[in-house]
Amino acid sequence: MDANKASSTAYTVMQGLLWASDQPQYAPLVDADISQSIRTFLSASPEGRRRIQQVEGVISTRMLRIFEKLLAPNISVHYALRKKFFLSNVEKLIASGTRQVVNIGAGFDLLAWNLHKKYPDVKFVEIDHPSTSYEKLAIINAVSAPEANLSFLAFDLSEEGLYTALSSQDIIEPNVSTVFICEGVFMYLDEGSVINTFNDIQKFDPKAAFLFTALAPFGSSENNSTWLLRTYLRLKKEPLDWCIEPSAIGAFLTGVSFKCDAILDDDKAYLEYLSRSPETVLHKGEFMVSATSSI
Ligand SMILES: C[S@@+](CC[C@H](N)C(=O)[O-])C[C@H]1O[C@@H](n2cnc3c(N)ncnc32)[C@H](O)[C@@H]1O
């Protein structure tokens, strides 16, 4: 990670989501109010405005599509499917009694910002690397200051673990029904930091729900991204690290005392959220997992 620059991939996710929300065939994945909140958020920073302009310009958006095809085909549709997975599962968990939502490596994701006013009795916490966390907080404060039930913690998870981050301030309470989310982050951490994250979650809530994504290794039949993506991410100082085959995730979870509730790839998510089979080859590589602590 570049210690002095907000995560470029965090901007890329929001840019891809904005693009998908403007495509009639994918619009059902991103509600109009969410699409509007992305636009409002991105409009409040120079890099965000640059990203909006790229999506809106006729030539620049064509170039973005070509670039995406060369690196990771249909990754923007994947972002929209991935966001739908997290939003629908978090809302289901809140409906069944979850009272704390912790987003690890939240980037510029707006789930907590969009939900914290709707659920005033639920605490939302976002953790990210300081370079991204401070930029996000500055934007959020400029747009609409959060209520007391939304907090931001700036931490480098590869240096200080999740438990240290969360216990540094009395923001969330141990042993309260909590869902942890970690979307598009584990692939940037080493295996030790990933395992520590699972262990630290259980210290807070032995019955925690955990929604996360993981990346199938390059070269696997479950990953259709190209080598250019790895090179691009290295240039952006966000090199990839931890990868795992979808078929190995169940055993991995058992090893860290979690139970795998569901695994979703883009083909399944497309069918589930758009009620039709994909018309094109979707992204393969990052997959979504729903798990529960089983200690
Ligand atoms: C691809 S972005 C995903 C952002 C967000 N979760 C989303 O899906 O929209 C990866 C995020 O992981 C964060 N991240 C990567 N390594 C980290 C670390 N060592 N400590 C804290 N955050 C980290 C980055 O700052 C960035 O916000």
Short mmCIF file of C-alpha atoms and ligand atoms in Angstrom, two decimals:
data_model
loop_
_atom_site.label_atom_id
_atom_site.label_comp_id
_atom_site.label_asym_id
_atom_site.label_seq_id
_atom_site.Cartn_x
_atom_site.Cartn_y
_atom_site.Cartn_z
CA MET A 1 0.00 0.00 0.00
CA ASP A 2 1.16 3.53 -0.72
CA ALA A 3 1.27 5.09 2.74
CA ASN A 4 0.54 8.58 1.38
CA LYS A 5 -2.16 7.88 -1.16
CA ALA A 6 -5.73 6.62 -0.84
CA SER A 7 -6.29 3.19 -2.36
CA SER A 8 -6.67 3.41 -6.13
CA THR A 9 -8.60 0.13 -6.24
CA ALA A 10 -11.09 1.52 -3.70
CA TYR A 11 -11.89 4.28 -6.23
CA THR A 12 -11.98 1.72 -9.06
CA VAL A 13 -14.65 -0.33 -7.28
CA MET A 14 -16.91 2.72 -6.91
CA GLN A 15 -16.27 3.79 -10.48
CA GLY A 16 -17.19 0.32 -11.77
CA LEU A 17 -20.32 0.33 -9.65
CA LEU A 18 -21.34 3.71 -11.02
CA TRP A 19 -20.87 2.45 -14.56
CA ALA A 20 -22.94 -0.70 -13.87
CA SER A 21 -25.74 1.33 -12.28
CA ASP A 22 -26.04 3.33 -15.54
CA GLN A 23 -26.50 0.17 -17.66
CA PRO A 24 -30.19 -0.76 -17.92
CA GLN A 25 -29.39 -4.52 -17.85
CA TYR A 26 -27.52 -4.22 -14.54
CA ALA A 27 -29.48 -1.37 -12.94
CA PRO A 28 -31.52 -3.77 -10.71
CA LEU A 29 -28.26 -4.55 -8.90
CA VAL A 30 -27.77 -0.97 -7.71
CA ASP A 31 -30.78 0.92 -6.33
CA ALA A 32 -31.22 4.48 -7.58
CA ASP A 33 -30.54 5.99 -4.13
CA ILE A 34 -27.28 4.02 -3.85
CA SER A 35 -26.22 5.13 -7.31
CA GLN A 36 -26.96 8.74 -6.28
CA SER A 37 -24.93 8.38 -3.08
CA ILE A 38 -21.93 7.08 -5.08
CA ARG A 39 -22.18 10.09 -7.38
CA THR A 40 -22.44 12.47 -4.41
CA PHE A 41 -19.47 10.84 -2.69
CA LEU A 42 -17.23 10.79 -5.76
CA SER A 43 -18.14 14.38 -6.64
CA ALA A 44 -16.57 15.55 -3.39
CA SER A 45 -12.91 14.79 -4.25
CA PRO A 46 -10.67 15.59 -7.24
CA GLU A 47 -9.94 11.88 -7.88
CA GLY A 48 -13.64 11.04 -7.53
CA ARG A 49 -14.59 13.72 -10.07
CA ARG A 50 -11.95 12.37 -12.45
CA ARG A 51 -13.47 8.91 -12.11
CA ILE A 52 -17.00 10.22 -12.83
CA GLN A 53 -15.75 12.08 -15.92
CA GLN A 54 -14.12 8.88 -17.21
CA VAL A 55 -17.42 7.00 -16.87
CA GLU A 56 -19.41 9.78 -18.55
CA GLY A 57 -17.10 10.62 -21.48
CA VAL A 58 -17.87 8.69 -24.67
CA ILE A 59 -14.24 7.98 -25.55
CA SER A 60 -12.96 7.52 -21.99
CA THR A 61 -15.71 5.06 -21.09
CA ARG A 62 -14.88 3.01 -24.24
CA MET A 63 -11.25 3.00 -23.20
CA LEU A 64 -12.24 1.88 -19.70
CA ARG A 65 -14.19 -1.04 -21.17
CA ILE A 66 -11.20 -2.09 -23.30
CA PHE A 67 -8.88 -1.76 -20.32
CA GLU A 68 -11.25 -3.89 -18.22
CA LYS A 69 -11.42 -6.58 -20.91
CA LEU A 70 -7.64 -6.77 -21.01
CA LEU A 71 -7.25 -7.01 -17.23
CA ALA A 72 -10.32 -8.64 -15.73
CA PRO A 73 -13.33 -9.12 -18.04
CA ASN A 74 -16.61 -7.86 -16.60
CA ILE A 75 -15.10 -6.86 -13.26
CA SER A 76 -17.51 -3.89 -13.03
CA VAL A 77 -20.50 -6.23 -13.21
CA HIS A 78 -18.75 -8.29 -10.55
CA TYR A 79 -18.52 -5.23 -8.28
CA ALA A 80 -22.26 -4.69 -8.65
CA LEU A 81 -23.01 -8.38 -7.86
CA ARG A 82 -20.61 -8.29 -4.94
CA LYS A 83 -22.20 -5.15 -3.45
CA LYS A 84 -25.65 -6.72 -3.81
CA PHE A 85 -24.41 -9.82 -1.94
CA PHE A 86 -23.08 -7.75 0.98
CA LEU A 87 -26.06 -5.39 1.20
CA SER A 88 -28.71 -8.10 1.06
CA ASN A 89 -26.93 -10.31 3.60
CA VAL A 90 -26.20 -7.48 6.03
CA GLU A 91 -29.84 -6.34 5.92
CA LYS A 92 -31.03 -9.94 6.48
CA LEU A 93 -28.72 -10.26 9.49
CA ILE A 94 -29.89 -6.94 10.94
CA ALA A 95 -33.50 -8.11 10.54
CA SER A 96 -32.61 -11.22 12.54
CA GLY A 97 -30.98 -9.32 15.42
CA THR A 98 -27.44 -8.31 14.46
CA ARG A 99 -26.57 -5.05 16.23
CA GLN A 100 -23.01 -4.32 15.08
CA VAL A 101 -21.57 -4.17 11.57
CA VAL A 102 -17.79 -3.97 11.15
CA ASN A 103 -16.45 -3.35 7.66
CA ILE A 104 -12.77 -4.34 7.40
CA GLY A 105 -10.90 -2.54 4.61
CA ALA A 106 -14.05 -0.58 3.81
CA GLY A 107 -12.42 1.64 1.19
CA PHE A 108 -15.02 3.98 -0.29
CA ASP A 109 -17.83 1.50 0.15
CA LEU A 110 -21.03 3.29 1.16
CA LEU A 111 -22.97 0.47 2.81
CA ALA A 112 -22.47 1.87 6.33
CA TRP A 113 -23.03 5.46 5.26
CA ASN A 114 -26.27 4.46 3.51
CA LEU A 115 -27.56 2.18 6.28
CA HIS A 116 -26.57 3.89 9.54
CA LYS A 117 -29.43 6.38 9.46
CA LYS A 118 -31.93 3.69 8.50
CA TYR A 119 -30.84 1.53 11.48
CA PRO A 120 -30.08 3.95 14.34
CA ASP A 121 -29.88 1.11 16.89
CA VAL A 122 -27.12 -0.67 14.94
CA LYS A 123 -23.48 0.36 15.34
CA PHE A 124 -21.42 0.60 12.16
CA VAL A 125 -17.62 0.65 12.18
CA GLU A 126 -15.28 0.98 9.23
CA ILE A 127 -11.60 0.11 9.37
CA ASP A 128 -9.09 0.95 6.68
CA HIS A 129 -5.50 1.82 6.06
CA PRO A 130 -4.89 5.40 7.29
CA SER A 131 -4.23 6.78 3.78
CA THR A 132 -7.70 5.70 2.62
CA SER A 133 -9.55 6.11 5.91
CA TYR A 134 -8.55 9.78 6.35
CA GLU A 135 -9.50 10.65 2.77
CA LYS A 136 -12.88 8.96 3.19
CA LEU A 137 -13.60 10.71 6.48
CA ALA A 138 -12.73 14.09 4.97
CA ILE A 139 -15.14 13.45 2.08
CA ILE A 140 -17.92 12.16 4.34
CA ASN A 141 -17.63 15.14 6.67
CA ALA A 142 -17.75 17.50 3.70
CA VAL A 143 -20.86 15.83 2.27
CA SER A 144 -22.92 14.90 5.30
CA ALA A 145 -21.45 14.31 8.77
CA PRO A 146 -22.26 10.82 10.08
CA GLU A 147 -24.46 10.13 13.10
CA ALA A 148 -22.94 8.77 16.33
CA ASN A 149 -23.57 5.14 15.29
CA LEU A 150 -21.01 5.28 12.45
CA SER A 151 -17.29 5.31 13.34
CA PHE A 152 -14.07 5.16 11.35
CA LEU A 153 -10.83 3.55 12.49
CA ALA A 154 -7.55 4.09 10.66
CA PHE A 155 -5.33 0.99 10.96
CA ASP A 156 -2.84 -0.95 8.88
CA LEU A 157 -4.09 -4.51 9.34
CA SER A 158 -0.79 -6.02 8.29
CA GLU A 159 0.93 -4.22 11.17
CA GLU A 160 -1.75 -4.16 13.84
CA GLY A 161 -4.40 -6.82 13.93
CA LEU A 162 -8.13 -6.36 13.98
CA TYR A 163 -8.42 -7.03 17.71
CA THR A 164 -5.92 -4.25 18.52
CA ALA A 165 -7.78 -1.91 16.18
CA LEU A 166 -11.18 -2.61 17.69
CA SER A 167 -10.10 -2.65 21.31
CA SER A 168 -8.15 0.61 20.94
CA GLN A 169 -11.41 2.48 21.35
CA ASP A 170 -14.69 1.49 22.96
CA ILE A 171 -16.58 1.64 19.71
CA ILE A 172 -18.06 -1.83 19.60
CA GLU A 173 -18.91 -4.17 22.42
CA PRO A 174 -17.68 -7.75 22.72
CA ASN A 175 -20.28 -10.54 22.70
CA VAL A 176 -22.95 -8.51 20.92
CA SER A 177 -24.32 -10.08 17.74
CA THR A 178 -21.97 -8.75 15.06
CA VAL A 179 -21.45 -9.19 11.35
CA PHE A 180 -17.94 -8.57 10.05
CA ILE A 181 -17.47 -7.84 6.38
CA CYS A 182 -14.28 -7.92 4.38
CA GLU A 183 -14.88 -7.20 0.72
CA GLY A 184 -12.05 -7.24 -1.79
CA VAL A 185 -9.34 -7.06 0.88
CA PHE A 186 -7.95 -10.49 1.82
CA MET A 187 -6.08 -10.78 -1.49
CA TYR A 188 -3.89 -7.84 -0.42
CA LEU A 189 -2.92 -9.43 2.93
CA ASP A 190 -0.57 -12.32 3.69
CA GLU A 191 -2.00 -15.60 4.95
CA GLY A 192 -0.93 -14.88 8.54
CA SER A 193 -2.89 -11.59 8.60
CA VAL A 194 -5.91 -13.34 7.07
CA ILE A 195 -5.89 -16.08 9.73
CA ASN A 196 -5.38 -13.50 12.50
CA THR A 197 -8.44 -11.64 11.23
CA PHE A 198 -10.59 -14.76 11.67
CA ASN A 199 -9.17 -15.34 15.17
CA ASP A 200 -9.68 -11.71 16.18
CA ILE A 201 -13.29 -11.74 15.01
CA GLN A 202 -14.02 -14.64 17.35
CA LYS A 203 -12.49 -12.79 20.29
CA PHE A 204 -15.17 -10.15 19.83
CA ASP A 205 -18.11 -12.35 19.05
CA PRO A 206 -17.79 -16.15 19.28
CA LYS A 207 -20.99 -16.43 17.24
CA ALA A 208 -20.05 -13.78 14.65
CA ALA A 209 -21.24 -13.85 11.09
CA PHE A 210 -18.53 -13.15 8.54
CA LEU A 211 -19.14 -12.10 4.94
CA PHE A 212 -16.01 -11.87 2.84
CA THR A 213 -14.52 -12.37 -0.59
CA ALA A 214 -11.46 -14.37 -1.57
CA LEU A 215 -9.51 -14.74 -4.78
CA ALA A 216 -8.81 -17.94 -6.70
CA PRO A 217 -5.13 -18.18 -7.72
CA PHE A 218 -4.04 -16.88 -11.13
CA GLY A 219 -3.74 -19.78 -13.54
CA SER A 220 -6.62 -21.61 -11.83
CA SER A 221 -9.60 -22.58 -13.99
CA GLU A 222 -11.60 -20.49 -11.49
CA ASN A 223 -9.79 -17.26 -12.43
CA ASN A 224 -10.11 -15.58 -15.84
CA SER A 225 -8.17 -12.40 -15.00
CA THR A 226 -5.01 -11.88 -17.02
CA TRP A 227 -1.39 -11.41 -15.91
CA LEU A 228 -1.82 -7.74 -16.83
CA LEU A 229 -4.04 -7.31 -13.76
CA ARG A 230 -1.26 -8.47 -11.44
CA THR A 231 1.22 -6.14 -13.13
CA TYR A 232 -1.23 -3.24 -12.99
CA LEU A 233 -1.87 -3.78 -9.26
CA ARG A 234 1.86 -3.98 -8.56
CA LEU A 235 2.32 -0.65 -10.36
CA LYS A 236 -0.50 0.82 -8.25
CA LYS A 237 1.38 -0.42 -5.15
CA GLU A 238 -1.49 -2.77 -4.28
CA PRO A 239 0.11 -6.16 -5.11
CA LEU A 240 -1.93 -9.33 -4.69
CA ASP A 241 -1.02 -11.86 -2.02
CA TRP A 242 -3.40 -14.42 -0.43
CA CYS A 243 -5.31 -16.60 -2.88
CA ILE A 244 -7.35 -19.76 -2.37
CA GLU A 245 -9.36 -22.09 -4.59
CA PRO A 246 -13.13 -21.94 -3.98
CA SER A 247 -13.03 -25.74 -3.48
CA ALA A 248 -10.55 -25.26 -0.58
CA ILE A 249 -12.48 -22.59 1.32
CA GLY A 250 -14.60 -25.06 3.34
CA ALA A 251 -11.50 -26.81 4.76
CA PHE A 252 -9.80 -23.45 5.36
CA LEU A 253 -12.82 -22.24 7.34
CA THR A 254 -12.95 -25.44 9.38
CA GLY A 255 -9.27 -24.85 10.23
CA VAL A 256 -10.05 -21.41 11.68
CA SER A 257 -13.20 -22.68 13.46
CA PHE A 258 -15.75 -21.15 11.10
CA LYS A 259 -18.57 -22.85 9.25
CA CYS A 260 -19.10 -22.15 5.55
CA ASP A 261 -22.77 -21.20 4.99
CA ALA A 262 -22.60 -20.27 1.30
CA ILE A 263 -20.19 -19.65 -1.56
CA LEU A 264 -21.30 -17.56 -4.51
CA ASP A 265 -19.50 -17.00 -7.80
CA ASP A 266 -20.67 -14.46 -10.37
CA ASP A 267 -22.70 -17.00 -12.39
CA LYS A 268 -24.73 -17.98 -9.32
CA ALA A 269 -25.03 -14.40 -8.08
CA TYR A 270 -26.21 -13.23 -11.52
CA LEU A 271 -28.97 -15.83 -11.55
CA GLU A 272 -29.94 -15.07 -7.97
CA TYR A 273 -29.99 -11.25 -8.20
CA LEU A 274 -31.04 -10.72 -11.82
CA SER A 275 -33.26 -13.82 -12.18
CA ARG A 276 -31.74 -14.74 -15.52
CA SER A 277 -28.71 -16.62 -16.82
CA PRO A 278 -25.70 -14.52 -17.83
CA GLU A 279 -25.67 -13.45 -21.49
CA THR A 280 -21.89 -13.15 -21.50
CA VAL A 281 -18.78 -14.58 -19.82
CA LEU A 282 -18.62 -13.11 -16.35
CA HIS A 283 -15.66 -12.41 -14.09
CA LYS A 284 -14.07 -15.48 -12.51
CA GLY A 285 -11.59 -15.13 -9.69
CA GLU A 286 -13.05 -13.34 -6.71
CA PHE A 287 -15.90 -15.20 -5.02
CA MET A 288 -18.20 -14.35 -2.12
CA VAL A 289 -18.46 -16.33 1.08
CA SER A 290 -20.90 -16.30 3.97
CA ALA A 291 -19.57 -17.95 7.16
CA THR A 292 -20.35 -18.24 10.86
CA SER A 293 -17.98 -18.65 13.77
CA SER A 294 -18.29 -22.15 15.19
CA ILE A 295 -16.31 -22.11 18.44
C1 LIG B 1 -10.17 -3.16 -3.49
S1 LIG B 1 -10.32 -2.07 -2.15
C2 LIG B 1 -11.90 -2.62 -1.56
C3 LIG B 1 -12.62 -1.55 -0.79
C4 LIG B 1 -14.01 -1.91 -0.30
N1 LIG B 1 -13.97 -3.00 0.63
C5 LIG B 1 -14.93 -2.18 -1.43
O1 LIG B 1 -15.14 -3.36 -1.76
O2 LIG B 1 -15.49 -1.25 -2.01
C6 LIG B 1 -9.19 -2.74 -0.97
C7 LIG B 1 -9.22 -2.01 0.36
O3 LIG B 1 -8.39 -2.74 1.28
C8 LIG B 1 -7.69 -1.80 2.06
N2 LIG B 1 -6.46 -2.42 2.58
C9 LIG B 1 -5.53 -3.12 1.87
N3 LIG B 1 -4.53 -3.49 2.68
C10 LIG B 1 -4.82 -3.02 3.92
C11 LIG B 1 -4.17 -3.07 5.18
N4 LIG B 1 -2.98 -3.65 5.33
N5 LIG B 1 -4.77 -2.46 6.25
C12 LIG B 1 -5.97 -1.86 6.11
N6 LIG B 1 -6.64 -1.78 4.94
C13 LIG B 1 -6.07 -2.35 3.86
C14 LIG B 1 -7.37 -0.67 1.07
O4 LIG B 1 -7.03 0.54 1.72
C15 LIG B 1 -8.67 -0.60 0.28
O5 LIG B 1 -9.58 0.31 0.82
#
